XYZ file of C-alpha atoms in Angstrom:
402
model
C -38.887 55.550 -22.331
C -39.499 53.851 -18.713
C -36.243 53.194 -17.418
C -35.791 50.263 -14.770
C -33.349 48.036 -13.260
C -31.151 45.738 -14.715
C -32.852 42.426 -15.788
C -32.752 40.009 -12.035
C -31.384 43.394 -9.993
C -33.930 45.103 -7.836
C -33.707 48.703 -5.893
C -34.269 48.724 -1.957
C -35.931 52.020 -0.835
C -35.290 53.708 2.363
C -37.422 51.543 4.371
C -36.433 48.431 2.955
C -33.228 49.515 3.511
C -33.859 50.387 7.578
C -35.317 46.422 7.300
C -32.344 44.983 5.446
C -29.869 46.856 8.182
C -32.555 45.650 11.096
C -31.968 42.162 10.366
C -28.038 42.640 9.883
C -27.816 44.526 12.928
C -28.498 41.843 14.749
C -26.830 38.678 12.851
C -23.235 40.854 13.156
C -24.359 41.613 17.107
C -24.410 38.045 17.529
C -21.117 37.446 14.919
C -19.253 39.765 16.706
C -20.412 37.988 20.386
C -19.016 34.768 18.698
C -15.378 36.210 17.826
C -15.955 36.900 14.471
C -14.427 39.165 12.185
C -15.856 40.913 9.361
C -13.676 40.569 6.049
C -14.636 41.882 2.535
C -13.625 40.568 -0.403
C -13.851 41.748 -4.220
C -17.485 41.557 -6.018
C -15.366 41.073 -9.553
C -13.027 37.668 -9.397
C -10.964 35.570 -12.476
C -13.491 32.923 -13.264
C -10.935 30.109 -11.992
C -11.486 31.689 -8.661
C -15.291 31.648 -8.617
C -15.535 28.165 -10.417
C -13.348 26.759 -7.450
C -11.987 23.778 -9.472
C -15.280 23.078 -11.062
C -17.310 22.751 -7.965
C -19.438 26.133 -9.182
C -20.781 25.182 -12.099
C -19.918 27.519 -14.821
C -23.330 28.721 -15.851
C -24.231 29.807 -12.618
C -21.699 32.537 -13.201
C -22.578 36.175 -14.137
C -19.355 36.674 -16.963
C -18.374 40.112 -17.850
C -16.747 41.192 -21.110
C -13.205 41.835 -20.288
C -9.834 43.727 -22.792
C -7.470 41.113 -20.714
C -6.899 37.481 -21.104
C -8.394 36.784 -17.839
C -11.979 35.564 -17.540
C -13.836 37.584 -15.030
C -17.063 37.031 -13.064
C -19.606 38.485 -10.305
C -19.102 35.947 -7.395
C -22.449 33.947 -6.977
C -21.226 32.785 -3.006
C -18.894 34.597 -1.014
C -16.875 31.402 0.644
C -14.296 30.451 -2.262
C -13.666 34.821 -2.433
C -12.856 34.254 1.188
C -10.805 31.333 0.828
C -8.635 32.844 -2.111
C -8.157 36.263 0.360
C -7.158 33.881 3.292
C -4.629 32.056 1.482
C -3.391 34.495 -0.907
C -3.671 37.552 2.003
C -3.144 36.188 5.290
C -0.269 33.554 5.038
C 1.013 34.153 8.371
C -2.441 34.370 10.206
C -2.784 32.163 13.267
C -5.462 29.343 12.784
C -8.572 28.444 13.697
C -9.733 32.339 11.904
C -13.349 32.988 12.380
C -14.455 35.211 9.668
C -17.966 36.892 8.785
C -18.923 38.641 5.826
C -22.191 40.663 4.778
C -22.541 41.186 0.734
C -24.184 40.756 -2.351
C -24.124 37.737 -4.804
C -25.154 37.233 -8.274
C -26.218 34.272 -9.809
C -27.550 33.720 -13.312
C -31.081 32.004 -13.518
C -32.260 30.658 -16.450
C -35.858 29.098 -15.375
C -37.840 32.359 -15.473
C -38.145 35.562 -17.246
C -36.218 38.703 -15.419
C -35.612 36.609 -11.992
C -33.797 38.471 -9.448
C -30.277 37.621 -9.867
C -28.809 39.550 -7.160
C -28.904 38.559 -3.839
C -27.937 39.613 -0.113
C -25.803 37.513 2.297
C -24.675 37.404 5.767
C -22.390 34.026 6.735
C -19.132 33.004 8.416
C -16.514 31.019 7.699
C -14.234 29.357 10.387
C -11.036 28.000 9.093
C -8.503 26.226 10.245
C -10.288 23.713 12.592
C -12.197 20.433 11.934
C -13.877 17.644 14.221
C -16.531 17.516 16.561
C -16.235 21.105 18.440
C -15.646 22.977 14.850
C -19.218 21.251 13.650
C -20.897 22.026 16.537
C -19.577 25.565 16.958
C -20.678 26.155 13.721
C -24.506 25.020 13.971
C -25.011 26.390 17.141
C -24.030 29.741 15.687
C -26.854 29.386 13.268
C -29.281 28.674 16.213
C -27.628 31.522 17.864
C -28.610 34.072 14.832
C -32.293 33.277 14.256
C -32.789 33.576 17.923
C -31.965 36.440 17.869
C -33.992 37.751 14.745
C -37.078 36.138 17.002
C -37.476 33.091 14.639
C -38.660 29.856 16.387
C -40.212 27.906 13.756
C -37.718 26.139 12.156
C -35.076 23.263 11.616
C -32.312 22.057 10.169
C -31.902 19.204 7.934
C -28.275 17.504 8.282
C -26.547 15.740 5.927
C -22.659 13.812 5.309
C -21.295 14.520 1.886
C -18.741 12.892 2.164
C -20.560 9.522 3.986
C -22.752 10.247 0.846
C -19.921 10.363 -1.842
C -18.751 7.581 -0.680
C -22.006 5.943 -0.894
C -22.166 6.821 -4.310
C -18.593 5.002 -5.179
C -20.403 1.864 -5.423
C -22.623 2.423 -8.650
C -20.648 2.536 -12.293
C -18.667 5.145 -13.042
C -21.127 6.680 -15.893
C -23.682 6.246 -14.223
C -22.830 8.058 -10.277
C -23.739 11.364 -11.787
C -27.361 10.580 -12.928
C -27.457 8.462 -9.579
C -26.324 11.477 -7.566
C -28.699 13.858 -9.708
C -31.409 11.387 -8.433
C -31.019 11.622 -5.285
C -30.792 14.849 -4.979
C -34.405 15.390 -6.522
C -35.638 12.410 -4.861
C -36.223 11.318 -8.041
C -37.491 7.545 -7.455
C -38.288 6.843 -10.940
C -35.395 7.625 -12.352
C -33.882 5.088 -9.691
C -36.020 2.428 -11.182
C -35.120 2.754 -14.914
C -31.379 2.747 -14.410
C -29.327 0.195 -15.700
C -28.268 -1.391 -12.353
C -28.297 -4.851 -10.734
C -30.936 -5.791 -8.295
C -28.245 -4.566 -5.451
C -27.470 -1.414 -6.259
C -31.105 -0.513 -7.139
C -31.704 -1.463 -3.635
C -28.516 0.585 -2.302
C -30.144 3.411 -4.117
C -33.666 3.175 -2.819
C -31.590 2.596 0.484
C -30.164 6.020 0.057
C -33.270 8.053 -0.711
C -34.715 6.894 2.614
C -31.909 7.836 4.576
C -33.991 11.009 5.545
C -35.842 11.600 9.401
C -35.242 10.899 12.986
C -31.272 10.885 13.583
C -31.633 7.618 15.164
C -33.664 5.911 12.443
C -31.249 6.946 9.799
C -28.018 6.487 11.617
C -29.452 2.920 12.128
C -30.199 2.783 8.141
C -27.274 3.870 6.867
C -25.142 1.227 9.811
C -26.943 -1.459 8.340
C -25.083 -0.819 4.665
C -22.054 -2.825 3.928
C -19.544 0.003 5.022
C -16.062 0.067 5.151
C -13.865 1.439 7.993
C -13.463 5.186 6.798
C -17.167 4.930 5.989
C -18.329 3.687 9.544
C -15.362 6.060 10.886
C -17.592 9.351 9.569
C -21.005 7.397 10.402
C -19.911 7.706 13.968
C -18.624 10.934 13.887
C -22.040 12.202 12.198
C -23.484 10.892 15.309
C -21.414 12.173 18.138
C -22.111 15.245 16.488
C -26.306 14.649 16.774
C -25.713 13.589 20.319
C -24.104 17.056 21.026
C -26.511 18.842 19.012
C -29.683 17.177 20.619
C -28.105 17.788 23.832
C -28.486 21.454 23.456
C -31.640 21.086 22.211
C -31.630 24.440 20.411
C -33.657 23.228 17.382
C -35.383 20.120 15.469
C -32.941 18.452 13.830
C -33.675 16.303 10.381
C -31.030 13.898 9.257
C -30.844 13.499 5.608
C -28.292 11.785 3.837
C -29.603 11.952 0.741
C -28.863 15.668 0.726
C -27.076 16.884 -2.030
C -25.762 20.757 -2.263
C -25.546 22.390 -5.890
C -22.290 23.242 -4.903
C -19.768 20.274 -4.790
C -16.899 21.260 -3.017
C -18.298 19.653 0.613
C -16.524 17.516 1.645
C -18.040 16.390 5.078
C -21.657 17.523 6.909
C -24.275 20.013 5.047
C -27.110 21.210 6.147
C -29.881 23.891 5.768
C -31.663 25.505 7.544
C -35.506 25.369 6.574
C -38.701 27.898 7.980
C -41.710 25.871 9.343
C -44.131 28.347 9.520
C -45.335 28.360 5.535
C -47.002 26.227 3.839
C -43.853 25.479 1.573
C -40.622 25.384 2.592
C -38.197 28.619 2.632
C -34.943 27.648 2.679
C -33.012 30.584 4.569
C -29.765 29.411 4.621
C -27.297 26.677 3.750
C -23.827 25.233 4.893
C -21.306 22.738 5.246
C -17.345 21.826 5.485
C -14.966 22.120 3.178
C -11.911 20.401 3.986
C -9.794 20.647 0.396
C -11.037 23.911 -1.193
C -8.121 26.277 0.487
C -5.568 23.888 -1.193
C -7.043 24.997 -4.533
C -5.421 28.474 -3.854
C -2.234 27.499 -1.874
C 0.602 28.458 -2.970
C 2.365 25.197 -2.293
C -1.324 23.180 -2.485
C -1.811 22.861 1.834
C -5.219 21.886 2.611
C -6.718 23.600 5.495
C -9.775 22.530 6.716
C -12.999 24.983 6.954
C -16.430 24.944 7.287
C -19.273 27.949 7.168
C -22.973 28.969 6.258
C -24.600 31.436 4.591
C -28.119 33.245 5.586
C -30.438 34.267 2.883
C -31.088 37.958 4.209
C -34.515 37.920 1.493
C -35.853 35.219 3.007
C -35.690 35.799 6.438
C -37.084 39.295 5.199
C -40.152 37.736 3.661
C -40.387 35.277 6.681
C -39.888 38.588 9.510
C -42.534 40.577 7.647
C -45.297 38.640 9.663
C -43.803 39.264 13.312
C -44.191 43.126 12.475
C -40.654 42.526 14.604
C -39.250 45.009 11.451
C -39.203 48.717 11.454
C -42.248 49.967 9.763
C -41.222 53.432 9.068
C -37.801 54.703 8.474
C -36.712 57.389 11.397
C -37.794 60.443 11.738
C -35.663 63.931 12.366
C -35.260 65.155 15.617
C -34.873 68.725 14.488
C -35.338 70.562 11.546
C -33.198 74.225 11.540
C -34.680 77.209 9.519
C -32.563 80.631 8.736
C -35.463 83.041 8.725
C -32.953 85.527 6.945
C -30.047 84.867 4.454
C -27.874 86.454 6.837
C -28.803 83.165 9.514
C -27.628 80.802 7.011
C -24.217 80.370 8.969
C -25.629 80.200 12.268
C -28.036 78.200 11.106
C -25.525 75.312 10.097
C -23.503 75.505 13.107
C -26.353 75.623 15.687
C -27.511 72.292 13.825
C -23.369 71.178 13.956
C -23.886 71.698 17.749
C -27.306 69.689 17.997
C -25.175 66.652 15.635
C -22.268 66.692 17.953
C -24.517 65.014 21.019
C -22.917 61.717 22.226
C -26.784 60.320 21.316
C -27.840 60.052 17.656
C -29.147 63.271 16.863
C -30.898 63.948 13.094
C -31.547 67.302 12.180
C -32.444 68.579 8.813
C -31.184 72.478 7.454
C -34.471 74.057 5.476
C -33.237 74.899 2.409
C -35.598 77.745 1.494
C -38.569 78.212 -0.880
C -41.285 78.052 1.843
C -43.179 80.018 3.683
C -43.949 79.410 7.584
C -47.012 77.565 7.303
C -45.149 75.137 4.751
C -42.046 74.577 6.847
C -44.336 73.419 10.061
C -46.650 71.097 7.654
C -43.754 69.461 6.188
C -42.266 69.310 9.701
C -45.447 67.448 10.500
C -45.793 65.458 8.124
C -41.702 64.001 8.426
C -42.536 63.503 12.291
C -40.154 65.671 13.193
C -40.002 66.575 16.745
C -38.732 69.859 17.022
C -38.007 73.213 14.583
C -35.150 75.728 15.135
C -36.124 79.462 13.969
C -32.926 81.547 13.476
C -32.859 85.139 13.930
C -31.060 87.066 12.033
C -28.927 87.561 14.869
C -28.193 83.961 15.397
C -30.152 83.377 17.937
C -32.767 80.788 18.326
C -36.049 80.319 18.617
C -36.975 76.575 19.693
C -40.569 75.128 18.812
C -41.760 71.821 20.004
C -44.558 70.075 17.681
C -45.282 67.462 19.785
């Protein structure tokens, strides 16, 4: 019998694992520069947790068999874990709270045969604060982390879910979710064999095109029939572009027709796309979430919040080109061999003393079996700089191999 991994779950060898760290090195190096905290929440959650009042759909949900009444799950995004802790944990913390978190999700697939199903994350959420600065703080974060992973080919694509929920308030009640659905696969021909009047099919073509330079579609979408909340958000969507493009950090797309599986945005979303393949690697998505704490309140208080998360596989895939990654995992600086049984002890504390340096120091213990000849070959062949021969009188005999 061949054994393997779990159906969707995949095993990361040392080197992947020296790549995985590389690139989360760095994205919690710039976290931390930010004021951000790392917080770490439970893999296993009550289903009414991860479903965050039917935003997640259901299905997306890894369920495990449980004794209890309570319906568990694996969480398949880390940001309602994080709002349940902050709520439930941290009643008396002082707002805004910038929080980042590095973790697994799982998510079930159902499109292909055995596709992965656990995934890697590294995001931030920073509660507590809405408006203009909030927004901005947040995306400029995101610039912030791929520049330092080296990545210059990219953009974000902005969107308003709430401008386009609002949007979507004009079209029949049984028919705003196949509308919705529409737009969010830029489905045209589905637009065209609804059942709507002449005006709404044009509202809905209207709405697909709102996608491209910030000024062209801030100038579409001004030119529907708004009403005051509606132009209210319009022109806070683009005081935020002005600051944005004012930095000039990256391309920016506006796209209100964007759409996030996840439904519990209630103001901008955006991801952030690579440029440098032929099709388009999402590596990360975000947005604001003004009313998803309230779900967990004790007393129902909505607190406003807004956060992204980065796809650590994809910027993997995407790094692997700029040989920026490590391409070996490191080598020992010294490997310590007891010639006689009666060096074993001096043995392990001469390589205690050679670990205690302020400096990372590796060093191995050879633990027997091999003759001289063996011991320097597989010395060699680790990299290892340097071997340690101890006497039996515990002293030591140093030999550089390179």
């Amino acid at each position: 019998m061949v054994y393997q991994p779990a159906a969707g779950a995949r095993d990361l060898l040392p080197l992947d694992v020296e790549k995985k760290r590389w690139i989360e090195d760095r994205l919690q190096q710039v976290f931390h520069r930010w004021g951000y905290h790392r917080i770490i929440t439970s893999t296993l959650e009550r289903m009414d947790t991860l479903m965050a009042g039917e935003a997640i759909q259901r299905q997306m949900v890894i369920q495990l068999q449980n004794g209890e009444d309570d319906e568990l799950g694996l969480r398949p995004e880390l940001t309602a874990s994080i709002a349940r802790t902050v709520v439930t944990r941290m009643a008396n913390a002082t707002y805004p709270q910038r929080l980042y978190y590095n973790a697994n999700v799982f998510r079930r697939t159902w499109d292909r045969h055995n596709r992965q199903q656990e995934f890697y994350q590294a995001g931030v959420e920073l509660l507590g604060a809405g408006g203009l600065l909030a927004n901005g703080e947040v995306l400029l974060l995101v610039a912030d982390c791929l520049a330092a992973l080296g990545l210059q080919e990219w953009h974000l694509i902005l969107g308003e879910a709430g401008i386009t929920r609002s949007l979507l308030s004009a079209f029949p009640a049984n028919l705003q979710d196949k509308v919705r659905s529409a737009i969010a696969h830029l489905d045209r021909i589905t637009i065209d064999t609804l059942p709507l009047s002449d005006k709404l099919r044009d509202r809905a073509r209207t709405m697909l095109d709102l996608r491209g330079p910030s000024a062209d579609v801030l100038q579409k979408v001004s030119s529907l029939d708004l009403d005051e909340e509606q132009r209210e958000a319009v022109n806070n969507l683009k005081s935020l572009v002005e600051l944005l493009e004012s930095e000039k950090k990256f391309p920016l797309i506006l796209d209100l027709s964007l759409i996030q599986t996840i439904d519990y945005y209630t103001g901008i979303v955006f991801e952030v796309v690579n440029d440098t393949e032929s099709q388009a690697r999402v590596l990360g998505r975000g947005g604001r979430y003004d009313q998803l704490l309230g779900l967990y309140h004790p007393q129902g208080e909505n607190i406003p919040g807004i956060g992204f998360g980065l796809n650590i596989e994809d910027l993997y895939q995407v790094l692997l080109s700029t040989q920026q990654l490590p391409q070996a995992t490191p080598t020992s600086d010294w490997l310590v061999v007891p010639e006689t049984a009666s060096a074993n002890a001096s043995a392990f504390a001469y390589a205690q003393k050679l670990r205690d340096s302020t400096d990372l120091v590796r060093v191995e213990i050879d633990l027997g079996g091999r003759d001289a000849d063996a011991i320097r070959q597989y010395a060699s062949d680790r990299g290892i700089a340097q071997i340690v021969w101890m006497k039996a009188d515990g002293s030591p005999k140093i030999e550089p191999l390179r």
